[in-house]
Coordinates of C-alpha atoms and ligand atoms in Angstrom, one line a residue:
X1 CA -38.1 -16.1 -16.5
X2 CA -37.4 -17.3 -13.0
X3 CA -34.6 -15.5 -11.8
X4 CA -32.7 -13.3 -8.6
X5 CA -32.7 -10.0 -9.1
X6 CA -29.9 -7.8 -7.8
X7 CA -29.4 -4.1 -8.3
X8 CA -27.3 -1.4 -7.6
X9 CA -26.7 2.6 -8.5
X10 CA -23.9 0.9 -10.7
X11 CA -21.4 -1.1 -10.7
X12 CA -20.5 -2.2 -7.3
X13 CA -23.2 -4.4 -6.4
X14 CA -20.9 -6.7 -9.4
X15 CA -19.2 -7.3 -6.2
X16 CA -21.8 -9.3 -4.4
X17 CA -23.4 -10.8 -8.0
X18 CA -19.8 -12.1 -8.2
X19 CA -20.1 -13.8 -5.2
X20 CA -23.2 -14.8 -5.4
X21 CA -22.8 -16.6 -9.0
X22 CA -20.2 -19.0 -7.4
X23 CA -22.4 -19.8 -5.0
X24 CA -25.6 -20.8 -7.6
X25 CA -23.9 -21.2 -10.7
X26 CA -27.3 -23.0 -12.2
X27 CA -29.6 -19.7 -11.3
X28 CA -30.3 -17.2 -13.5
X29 CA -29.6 -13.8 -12.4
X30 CA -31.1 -10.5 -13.7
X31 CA -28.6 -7.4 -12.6
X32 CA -29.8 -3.8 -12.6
X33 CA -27.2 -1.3 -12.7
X34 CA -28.5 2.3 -12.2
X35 CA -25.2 3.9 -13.5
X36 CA -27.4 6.6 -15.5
X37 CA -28.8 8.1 -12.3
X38 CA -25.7 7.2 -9.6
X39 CA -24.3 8.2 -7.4
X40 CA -26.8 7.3 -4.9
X41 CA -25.0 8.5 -1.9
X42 CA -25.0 11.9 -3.0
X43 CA -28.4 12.4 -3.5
X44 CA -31.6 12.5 -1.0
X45 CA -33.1 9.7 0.5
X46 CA -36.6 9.9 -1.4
X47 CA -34.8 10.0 -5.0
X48 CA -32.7 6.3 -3.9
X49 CA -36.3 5.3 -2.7
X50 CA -37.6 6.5 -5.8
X51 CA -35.5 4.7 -8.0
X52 CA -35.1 1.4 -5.8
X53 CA -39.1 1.2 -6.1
X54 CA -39.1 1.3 -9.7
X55 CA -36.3 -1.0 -10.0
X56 CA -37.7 -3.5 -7.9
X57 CA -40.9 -3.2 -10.4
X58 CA -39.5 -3.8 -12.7
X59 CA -37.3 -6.9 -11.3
X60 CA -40.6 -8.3 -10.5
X61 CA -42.3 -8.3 -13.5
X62 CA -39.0 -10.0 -15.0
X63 CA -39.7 -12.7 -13.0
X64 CA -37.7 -11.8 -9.5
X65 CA -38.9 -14.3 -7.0
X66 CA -36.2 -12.4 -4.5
X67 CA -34.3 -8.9 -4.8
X68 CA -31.2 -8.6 -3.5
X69 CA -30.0 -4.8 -2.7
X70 CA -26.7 -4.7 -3.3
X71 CA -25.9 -1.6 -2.3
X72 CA -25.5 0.3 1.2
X73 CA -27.2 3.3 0.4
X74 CA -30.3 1.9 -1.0
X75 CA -30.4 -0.4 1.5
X76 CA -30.4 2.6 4.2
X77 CA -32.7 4.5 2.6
X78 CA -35.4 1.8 0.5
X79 CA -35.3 -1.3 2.0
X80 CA -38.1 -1.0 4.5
X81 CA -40.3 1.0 2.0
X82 CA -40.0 -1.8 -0.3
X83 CA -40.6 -4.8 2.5
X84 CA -43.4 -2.8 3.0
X85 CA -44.7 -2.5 -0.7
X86 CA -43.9 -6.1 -1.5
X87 CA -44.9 -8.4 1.8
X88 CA -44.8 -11.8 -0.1
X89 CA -41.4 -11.2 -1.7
X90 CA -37.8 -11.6 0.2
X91 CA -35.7 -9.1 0.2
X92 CA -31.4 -9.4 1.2
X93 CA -29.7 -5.7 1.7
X94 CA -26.1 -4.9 2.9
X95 CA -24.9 -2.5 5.3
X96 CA -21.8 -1.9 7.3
X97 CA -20.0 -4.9 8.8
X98 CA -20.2 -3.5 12.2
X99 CA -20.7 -6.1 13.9
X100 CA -18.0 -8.1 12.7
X101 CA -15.5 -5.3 12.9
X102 CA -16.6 -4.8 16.6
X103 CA -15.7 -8.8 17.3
X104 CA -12.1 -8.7 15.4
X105 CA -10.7 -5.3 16.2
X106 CA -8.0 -5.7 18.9
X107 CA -7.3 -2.3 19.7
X108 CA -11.4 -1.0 19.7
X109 CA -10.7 1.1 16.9
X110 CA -12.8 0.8 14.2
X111 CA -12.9 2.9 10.9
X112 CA -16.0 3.0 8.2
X113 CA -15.8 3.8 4.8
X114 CA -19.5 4.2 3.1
X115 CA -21.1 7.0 1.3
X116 CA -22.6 10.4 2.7
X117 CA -26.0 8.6 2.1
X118 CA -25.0 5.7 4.1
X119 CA -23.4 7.3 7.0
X120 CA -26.0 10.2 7.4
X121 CA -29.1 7.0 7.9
X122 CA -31.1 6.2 10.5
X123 CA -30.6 2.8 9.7
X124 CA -26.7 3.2 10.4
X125 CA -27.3 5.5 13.6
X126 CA -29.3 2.4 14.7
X127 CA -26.6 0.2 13.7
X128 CA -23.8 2.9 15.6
X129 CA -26.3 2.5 18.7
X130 CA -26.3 -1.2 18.8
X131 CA -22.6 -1.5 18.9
X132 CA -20.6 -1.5 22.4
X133 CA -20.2 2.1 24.5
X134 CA -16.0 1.4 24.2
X135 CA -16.0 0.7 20.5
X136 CA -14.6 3.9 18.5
X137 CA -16.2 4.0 15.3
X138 CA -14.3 6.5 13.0
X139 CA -16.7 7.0 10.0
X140 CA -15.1 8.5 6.8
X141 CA -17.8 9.3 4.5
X142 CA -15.6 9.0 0.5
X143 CA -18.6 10.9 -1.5
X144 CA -16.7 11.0 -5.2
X145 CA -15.0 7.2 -4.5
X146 CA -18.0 5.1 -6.2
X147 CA -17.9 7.5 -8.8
X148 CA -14.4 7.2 -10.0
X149 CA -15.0 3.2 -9.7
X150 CA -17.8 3.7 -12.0
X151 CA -15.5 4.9 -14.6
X152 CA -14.0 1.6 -15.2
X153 CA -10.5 1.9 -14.9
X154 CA -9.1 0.7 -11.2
X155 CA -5.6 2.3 -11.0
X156 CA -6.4 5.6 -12.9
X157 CA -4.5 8.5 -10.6
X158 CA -7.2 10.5 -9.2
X159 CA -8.6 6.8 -7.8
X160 CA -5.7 5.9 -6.3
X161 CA -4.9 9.0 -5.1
X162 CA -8.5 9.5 -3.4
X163 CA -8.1 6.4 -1.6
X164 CA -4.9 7.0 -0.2
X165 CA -6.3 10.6 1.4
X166 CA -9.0 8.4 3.3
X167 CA -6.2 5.8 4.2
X168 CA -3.7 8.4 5.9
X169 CA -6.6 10.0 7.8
X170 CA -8.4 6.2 8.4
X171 CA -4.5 5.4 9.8
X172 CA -3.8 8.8 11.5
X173 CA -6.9 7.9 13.7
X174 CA -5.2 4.5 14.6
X175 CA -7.9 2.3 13.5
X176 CA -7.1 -1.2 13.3
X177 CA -9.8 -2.5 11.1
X178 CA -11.6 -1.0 8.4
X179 CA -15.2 -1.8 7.2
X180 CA -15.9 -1.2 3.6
X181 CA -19.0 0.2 3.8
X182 CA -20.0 0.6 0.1
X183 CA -20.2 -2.5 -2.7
X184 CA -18.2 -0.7 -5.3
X185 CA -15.1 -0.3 -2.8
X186 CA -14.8 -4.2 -3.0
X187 CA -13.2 -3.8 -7.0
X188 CA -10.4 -1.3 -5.0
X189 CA -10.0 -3.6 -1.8
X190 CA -6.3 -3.9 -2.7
X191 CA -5.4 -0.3 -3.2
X192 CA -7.4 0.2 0.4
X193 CA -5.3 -2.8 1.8
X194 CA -1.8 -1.7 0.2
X195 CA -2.9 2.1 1.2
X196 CA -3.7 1.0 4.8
X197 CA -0.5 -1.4 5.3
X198 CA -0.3 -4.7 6.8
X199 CA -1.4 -3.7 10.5
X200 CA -5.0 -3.1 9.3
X201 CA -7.7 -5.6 8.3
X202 CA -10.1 -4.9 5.9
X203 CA -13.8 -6.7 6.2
X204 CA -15.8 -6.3 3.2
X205 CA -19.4 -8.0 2.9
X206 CA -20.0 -9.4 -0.4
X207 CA -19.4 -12.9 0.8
X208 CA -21.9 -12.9 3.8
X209 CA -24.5 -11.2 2.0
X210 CA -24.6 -13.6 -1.0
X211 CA -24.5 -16.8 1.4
X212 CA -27.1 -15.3 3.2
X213 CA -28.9 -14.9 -0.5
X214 CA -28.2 -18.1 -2.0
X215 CA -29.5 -19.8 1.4
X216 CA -32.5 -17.8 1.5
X217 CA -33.6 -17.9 -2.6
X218 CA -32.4 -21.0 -3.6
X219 CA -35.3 -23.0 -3.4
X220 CA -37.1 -20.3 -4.9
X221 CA -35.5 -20.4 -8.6
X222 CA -35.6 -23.1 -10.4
X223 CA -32.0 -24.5 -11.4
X224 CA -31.1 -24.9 -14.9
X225 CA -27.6 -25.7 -16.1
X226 CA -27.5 -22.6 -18.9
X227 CA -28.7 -20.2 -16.3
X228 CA -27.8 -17.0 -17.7
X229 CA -26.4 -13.6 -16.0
X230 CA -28.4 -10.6 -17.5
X231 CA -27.0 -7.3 -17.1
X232 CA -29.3 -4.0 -17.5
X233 CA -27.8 -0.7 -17.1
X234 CA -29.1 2.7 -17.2
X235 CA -25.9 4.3 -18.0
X236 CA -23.4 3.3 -20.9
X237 CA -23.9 -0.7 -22.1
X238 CA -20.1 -0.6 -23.8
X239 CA -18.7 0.9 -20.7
X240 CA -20.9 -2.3 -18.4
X241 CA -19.7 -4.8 -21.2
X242 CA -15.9 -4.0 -20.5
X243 CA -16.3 -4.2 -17.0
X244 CA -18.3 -6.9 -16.9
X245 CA -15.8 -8.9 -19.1
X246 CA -13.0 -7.3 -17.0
X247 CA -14.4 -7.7 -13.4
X248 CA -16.7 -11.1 -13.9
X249 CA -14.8 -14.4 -14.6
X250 CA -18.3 -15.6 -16.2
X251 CA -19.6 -14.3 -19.4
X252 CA -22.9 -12.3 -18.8
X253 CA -25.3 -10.8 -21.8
X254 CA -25.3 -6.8 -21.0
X255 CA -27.4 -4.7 -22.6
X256 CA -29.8 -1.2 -22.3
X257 CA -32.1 -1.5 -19.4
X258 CA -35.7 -1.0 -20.4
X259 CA -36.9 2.6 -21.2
X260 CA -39.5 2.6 -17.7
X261 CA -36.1 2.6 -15.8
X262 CA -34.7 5.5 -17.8
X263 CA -37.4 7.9 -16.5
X264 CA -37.1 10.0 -13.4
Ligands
LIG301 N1 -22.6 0.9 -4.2 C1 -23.4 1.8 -3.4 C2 -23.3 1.4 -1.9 O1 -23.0 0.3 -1.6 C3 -23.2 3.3 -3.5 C4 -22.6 4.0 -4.6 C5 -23.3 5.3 -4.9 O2 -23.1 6.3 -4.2 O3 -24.1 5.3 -5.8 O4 -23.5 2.3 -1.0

């Protein structure tokens, strides 16, 4: 079937598929979540490329006709191997809102949060480089965050208590805008917001990266008004199914991804 495809380690690329469903409610989507082998920002560059390849295989031969990587630290690490593997077919990745942050801070203070993955790139040192000399960039790398946001539930303790840590130390560095620099941290925007208090903006990227998406594949699926939104994890279906009905106002059919993804 003619579809998108969108992946993620797990659960946070939701964030952007979210988005992006509002934007082409008549396109069938096909979601990878990796959850059995996350997090991907604890782990070495050639494992996420490793596991981005295979996904992306395996989107393709579901009918893909564009991949978006919705997810930082794949999109550090993978996305030029896989332009590179796959010329004819368009890929859309996320990274830090830098850029942005850079235009709407007032005070040139800027904080980042993103994985270990994310913030230890070449892709994100490029992306450091290209900002101005007189912007500080306070990067806060949250390795454990995505995981706890896999787990399902959103105001569990040790969540909420791990977000407020990066808060005081985002605050005590007098940042005035924060860039969410990981898809999962969109789900705990408002416990980053509340922990941050009202002087501090938050810019997350779900938005621009699935109007950037649904401009650049719509023509390139073939609308249907039943288009469905297929969910494929790696990690626990029940656990995807109550988040998906949880997180997702639209219903989505979630079930095992195929056994090729399973394997190392
Ligand atoms: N959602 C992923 C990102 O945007 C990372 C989560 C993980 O570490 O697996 O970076």
């Amino acid at each position: 079937m003619n579809c998108i495809g969108v992946f993620d380690s797990g659960v946070g690329g939701l964030s952007v598929l979210k988005a992006l469903r509002a934007r082409l409610p008549h396109t069938a989507l096909l979601y990878v979540a990796d959850s059995g082998h996350a997090p991907y920002g604890e782990r070495g560059a050639q494992f996420v490329i490793e596991r981005s390849q295979r996904i992306v295989a395996h989107l393709l031969g579901e009918g893909a006709a564009g991949v978006v990587v919705a997810c930082n630290t794949a999109t550090a690490a993978a996305v030029h191997v896989l332009r590179q593997a796959w010329p004819e077919l368009p890929f859309v990745g996320v990274e830090p809102a830098l850029k942005p942050a850079a235009a709407m801070t007032r005070n040139g203070r800027v904080g980042v949060m993103a994985t270990p993955g994310t913030l230890a790139s070449e892709k994100f040192a490029a992306l450091l480089r290209a900002q101005p000399a007189t912007l500080h960039v306070e990067l806060r790398p949250c390795p454990g965050l995505a995981h706890l946001i896999e787990a399902g539930d959103l105001d569990a303790h040790a969540l909420v208590a791990s977000i407020e840590a990066h808060a005081a130390a985002l605050r005590a560095a007098m940042v005035d805008t924060v860039v969410l620099g990981c898809t999962h941290y969109s789900f705990v925007r408002h416990h980053i917001e509340a922990a941050l208090g009202p002087g501090v903006q938050v810019i997350d990227t779900a938005e621009p990266v699935s109007r950037h998406a649904a401009r650049l594949f719509a023509k390139r699926v073939t609308a249907e008004p039943d288009a469905p939104v297929r969910l494929r994890t790696t990690g626990d279906v029940v656990r995807l199914r109550e988040i998906a009905s949880a997180w997702l106002p639209f219903a989505c059919d979630v079930q095992a991804a195929s056994p090729t993804l399973h394997r190392l």
